[in-house]
C-alpha atoms as a PDB file:
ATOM      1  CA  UNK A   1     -18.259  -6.423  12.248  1.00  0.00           C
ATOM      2  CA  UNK A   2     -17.253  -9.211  10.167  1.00  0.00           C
ATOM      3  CA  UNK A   3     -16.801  -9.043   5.856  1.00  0.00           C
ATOM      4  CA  UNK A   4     -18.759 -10.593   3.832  1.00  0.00           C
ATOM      5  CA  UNK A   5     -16.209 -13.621   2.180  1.00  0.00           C
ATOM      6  CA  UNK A   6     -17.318 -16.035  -0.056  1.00  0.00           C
ATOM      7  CA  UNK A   7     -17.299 -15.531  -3.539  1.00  0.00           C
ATOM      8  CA  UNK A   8     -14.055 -15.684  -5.663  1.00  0.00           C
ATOM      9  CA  UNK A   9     -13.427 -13.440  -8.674  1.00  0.00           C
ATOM     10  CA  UNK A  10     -12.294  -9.548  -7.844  1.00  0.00           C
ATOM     11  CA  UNK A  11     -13.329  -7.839  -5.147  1.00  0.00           C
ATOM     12  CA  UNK A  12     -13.953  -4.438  -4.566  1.00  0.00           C
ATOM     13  CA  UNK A  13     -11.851  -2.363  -2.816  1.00  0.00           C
ATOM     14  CA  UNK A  14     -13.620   0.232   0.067  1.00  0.00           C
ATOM     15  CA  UNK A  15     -13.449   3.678  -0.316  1.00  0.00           C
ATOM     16  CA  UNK A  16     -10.986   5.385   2.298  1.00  0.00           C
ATOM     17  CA  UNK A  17     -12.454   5.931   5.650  1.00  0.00           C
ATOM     18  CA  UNK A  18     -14.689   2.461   5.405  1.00  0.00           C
ATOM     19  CA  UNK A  19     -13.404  -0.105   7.804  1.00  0.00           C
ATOM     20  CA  UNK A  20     -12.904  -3.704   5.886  1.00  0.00           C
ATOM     21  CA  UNK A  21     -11.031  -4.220   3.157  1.00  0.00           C
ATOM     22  CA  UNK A  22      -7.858  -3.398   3.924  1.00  0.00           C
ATOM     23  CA  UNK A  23      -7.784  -0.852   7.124  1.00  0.00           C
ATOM     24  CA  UNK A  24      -6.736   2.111   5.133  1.00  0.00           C
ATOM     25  CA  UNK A  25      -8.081   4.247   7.660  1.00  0.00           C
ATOM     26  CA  UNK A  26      -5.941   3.661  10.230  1.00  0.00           C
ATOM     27  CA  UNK A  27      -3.385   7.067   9.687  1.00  0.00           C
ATOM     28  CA  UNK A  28      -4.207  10.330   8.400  1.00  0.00           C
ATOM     29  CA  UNK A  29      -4.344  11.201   4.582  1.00  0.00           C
ATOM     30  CA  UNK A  30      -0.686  11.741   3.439  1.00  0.00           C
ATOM     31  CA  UNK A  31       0.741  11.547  -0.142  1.00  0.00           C
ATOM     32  CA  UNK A  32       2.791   7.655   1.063  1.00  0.00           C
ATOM     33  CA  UNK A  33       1.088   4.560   1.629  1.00  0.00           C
ATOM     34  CA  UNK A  34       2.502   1.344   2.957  1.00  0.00           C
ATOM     35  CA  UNK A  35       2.139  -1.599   1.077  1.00  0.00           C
ATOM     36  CA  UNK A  36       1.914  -5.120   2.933  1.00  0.00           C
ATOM     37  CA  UNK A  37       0.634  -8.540   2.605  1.00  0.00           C
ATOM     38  CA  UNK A  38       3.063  -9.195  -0.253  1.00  0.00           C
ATOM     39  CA  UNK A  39       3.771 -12.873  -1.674  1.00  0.00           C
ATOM     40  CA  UNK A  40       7.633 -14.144  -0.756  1.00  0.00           C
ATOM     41  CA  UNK A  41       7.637 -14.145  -4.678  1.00  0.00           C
ATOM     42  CA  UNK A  42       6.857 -10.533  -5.199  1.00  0.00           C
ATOM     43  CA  UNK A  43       9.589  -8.459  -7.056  1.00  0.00           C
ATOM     44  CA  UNK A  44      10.078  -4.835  -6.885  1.00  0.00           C
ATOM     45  CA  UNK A  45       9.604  -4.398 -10.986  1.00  0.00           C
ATOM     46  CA  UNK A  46       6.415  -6.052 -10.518  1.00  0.00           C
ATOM     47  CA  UNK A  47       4.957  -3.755  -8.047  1.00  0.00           C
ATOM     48  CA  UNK A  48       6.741  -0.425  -9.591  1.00  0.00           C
ATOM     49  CA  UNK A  49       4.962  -1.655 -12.467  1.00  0.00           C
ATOM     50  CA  UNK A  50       1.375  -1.608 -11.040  1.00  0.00           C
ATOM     51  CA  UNK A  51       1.975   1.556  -8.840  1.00  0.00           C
ATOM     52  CA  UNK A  52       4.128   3.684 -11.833  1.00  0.00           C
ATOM     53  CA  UNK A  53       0.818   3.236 -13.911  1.00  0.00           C
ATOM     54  CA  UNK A  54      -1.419   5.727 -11.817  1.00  0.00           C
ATOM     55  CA  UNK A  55      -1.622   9.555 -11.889  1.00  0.00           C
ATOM     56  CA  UNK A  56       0.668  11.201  -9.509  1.00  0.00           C
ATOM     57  CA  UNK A  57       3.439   8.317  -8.944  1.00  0.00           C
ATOM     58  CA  UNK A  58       6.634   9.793  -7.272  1.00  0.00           C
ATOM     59  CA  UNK A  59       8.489   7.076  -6.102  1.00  0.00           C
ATOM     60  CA  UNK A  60       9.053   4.031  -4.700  1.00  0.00           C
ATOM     61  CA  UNK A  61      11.093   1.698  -1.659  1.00  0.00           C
ATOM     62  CA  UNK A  62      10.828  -1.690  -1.659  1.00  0.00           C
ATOM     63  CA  UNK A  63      12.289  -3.983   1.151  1.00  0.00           C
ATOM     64  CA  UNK A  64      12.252  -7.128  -0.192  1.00  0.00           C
ATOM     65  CA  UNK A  65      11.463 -10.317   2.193  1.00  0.00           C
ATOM     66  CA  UNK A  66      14.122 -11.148   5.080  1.00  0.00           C
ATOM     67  CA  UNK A  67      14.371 -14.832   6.929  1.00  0.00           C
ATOM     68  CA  UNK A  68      10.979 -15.991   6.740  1.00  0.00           C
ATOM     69  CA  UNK A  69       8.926 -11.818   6.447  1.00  0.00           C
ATOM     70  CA  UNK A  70       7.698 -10.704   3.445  1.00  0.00           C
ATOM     71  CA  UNK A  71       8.363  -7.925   1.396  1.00  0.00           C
ATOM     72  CA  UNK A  72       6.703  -4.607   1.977  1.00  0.00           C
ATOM     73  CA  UNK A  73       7.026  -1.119   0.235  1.00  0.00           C
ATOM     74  CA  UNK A  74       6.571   2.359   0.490  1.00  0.00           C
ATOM     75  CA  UNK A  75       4.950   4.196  -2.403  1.00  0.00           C
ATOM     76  CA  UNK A  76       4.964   8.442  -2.597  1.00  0.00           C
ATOM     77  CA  UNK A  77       2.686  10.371  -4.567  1.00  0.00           C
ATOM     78  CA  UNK A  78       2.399  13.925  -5.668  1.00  0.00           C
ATOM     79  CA  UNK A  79      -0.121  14.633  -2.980  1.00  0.00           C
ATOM     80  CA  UNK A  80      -2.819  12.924  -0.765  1.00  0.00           C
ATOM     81  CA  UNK A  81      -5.387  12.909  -3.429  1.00  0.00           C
ATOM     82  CA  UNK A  82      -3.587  10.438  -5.418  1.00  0.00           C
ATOM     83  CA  UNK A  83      -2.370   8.097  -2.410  1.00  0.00           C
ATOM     84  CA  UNK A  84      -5.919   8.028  -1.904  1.00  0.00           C
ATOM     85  CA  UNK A  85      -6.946   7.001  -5.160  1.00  0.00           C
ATOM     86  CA  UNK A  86      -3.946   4.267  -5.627  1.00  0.00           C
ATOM     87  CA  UNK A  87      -5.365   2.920  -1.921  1.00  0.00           C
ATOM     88  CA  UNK A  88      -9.445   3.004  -3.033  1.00  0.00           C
ATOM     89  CA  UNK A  89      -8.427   1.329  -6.523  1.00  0.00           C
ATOM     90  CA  UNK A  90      -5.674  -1.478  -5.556  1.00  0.00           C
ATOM     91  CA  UNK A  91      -6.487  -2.671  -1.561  1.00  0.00           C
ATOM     92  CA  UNK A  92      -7.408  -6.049  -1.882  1.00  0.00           C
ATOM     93  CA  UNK A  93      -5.719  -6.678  -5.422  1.00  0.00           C
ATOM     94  CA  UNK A  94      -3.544  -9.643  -6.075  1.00  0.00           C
ATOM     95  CA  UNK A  95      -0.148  -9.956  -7.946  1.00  0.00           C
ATOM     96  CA  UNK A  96       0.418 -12.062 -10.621  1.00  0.00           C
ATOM     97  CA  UNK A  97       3.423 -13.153  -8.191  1.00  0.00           C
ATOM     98  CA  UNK A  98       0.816 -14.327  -6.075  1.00  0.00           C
ATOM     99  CA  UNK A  99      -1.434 -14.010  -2.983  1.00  0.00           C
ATOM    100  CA  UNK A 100       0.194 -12.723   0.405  1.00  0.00           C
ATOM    101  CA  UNK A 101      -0.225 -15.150   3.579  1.00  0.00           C
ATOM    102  CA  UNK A 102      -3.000 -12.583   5.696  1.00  0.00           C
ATOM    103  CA  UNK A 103      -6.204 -14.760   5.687  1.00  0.00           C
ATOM    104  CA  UNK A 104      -7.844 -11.776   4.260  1.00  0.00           C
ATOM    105  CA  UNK A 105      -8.305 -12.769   0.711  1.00  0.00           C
ATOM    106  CA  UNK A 106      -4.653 -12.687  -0.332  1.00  0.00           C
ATOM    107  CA  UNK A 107      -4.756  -9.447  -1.983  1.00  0.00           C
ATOM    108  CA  UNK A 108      -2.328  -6.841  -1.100  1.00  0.00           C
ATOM    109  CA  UNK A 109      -3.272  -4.646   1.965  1.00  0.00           C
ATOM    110  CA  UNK A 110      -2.322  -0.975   1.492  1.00  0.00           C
ATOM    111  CA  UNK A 111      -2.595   1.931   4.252  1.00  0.00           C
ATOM    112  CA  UNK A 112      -1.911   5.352   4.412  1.00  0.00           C
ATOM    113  CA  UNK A 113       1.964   5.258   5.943  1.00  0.00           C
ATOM    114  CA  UNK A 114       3.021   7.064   9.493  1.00  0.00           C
ATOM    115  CA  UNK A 115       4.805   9.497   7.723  1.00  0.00           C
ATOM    116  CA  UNK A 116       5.437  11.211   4.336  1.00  0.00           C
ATOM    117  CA  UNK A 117       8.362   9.056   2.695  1.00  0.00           C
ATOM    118  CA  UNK A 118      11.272  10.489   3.116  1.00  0.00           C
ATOM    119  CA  UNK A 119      10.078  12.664   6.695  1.00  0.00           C
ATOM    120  CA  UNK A 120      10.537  11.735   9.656  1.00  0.00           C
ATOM    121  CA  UNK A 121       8.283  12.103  12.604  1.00  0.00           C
ATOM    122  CA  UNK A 122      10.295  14.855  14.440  1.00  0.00           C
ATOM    123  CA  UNK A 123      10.707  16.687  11.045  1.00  0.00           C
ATOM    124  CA  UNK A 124       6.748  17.723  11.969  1.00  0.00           C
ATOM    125  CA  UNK A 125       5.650  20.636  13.579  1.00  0.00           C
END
């Protein structure tokens, strides 16, 4: 059911596996998250920036906004256990550069991605 709302000042982000927040739980565990709900404004340096600063950054692709999208990104970590932690501590959180346009608060909304960066679903077995 429905979030609380109301309230403005920094909100919590849920713990993987807890509907809400930011959906985090809708792929399996893997060491890449996607990164979404990103202002127009929003600059690769400024989100390498936030991401580089936790334990076990690898990497990171940004596609910045095209026509009238938004930018997204794709950020790898050693293993699972640290995309896990970046996703529990920064869903929800908003960029200096500003809020994205979801109606969910405006922070950004960050999910474990489809695949490992860099694998593609038929490299699987």
């Amino acid at each position: 059911e429905g979030g609380g709302g109301g309230g403005g000042g920094a909100r919590e982000a849920a713990p993987y596996g807890m509907r809400g927040a930011g959906g985090g739980a809708k792929n399996s565990p893997c060491s890449t998250v996607f990164v979404a709900n990103l202002s127009t404004a929003c600059m690769e340096a400024e989100l390498k920036e936030l991401f580089q600063s936790l334990a076990g950054f690898a990497k990171m692709r940004f596609s910045p906004a095209k026509g009238a999208g938004c930018p997204v990104a794709w950020v790898d970590f050693a293993d699972a256990s640290f995309s896990t932690e970046a996703l529990n501590a920064l869903n929800g959180h908003v960029l200096s550069s500003g809020p994205g346009p979801d109606r969910s608060g405006g922070g950004i909304r960050i999910e474990f991605a489809k695949n490992k960066m860099g694998e593609r679903p038929s490299d699987r077995v």
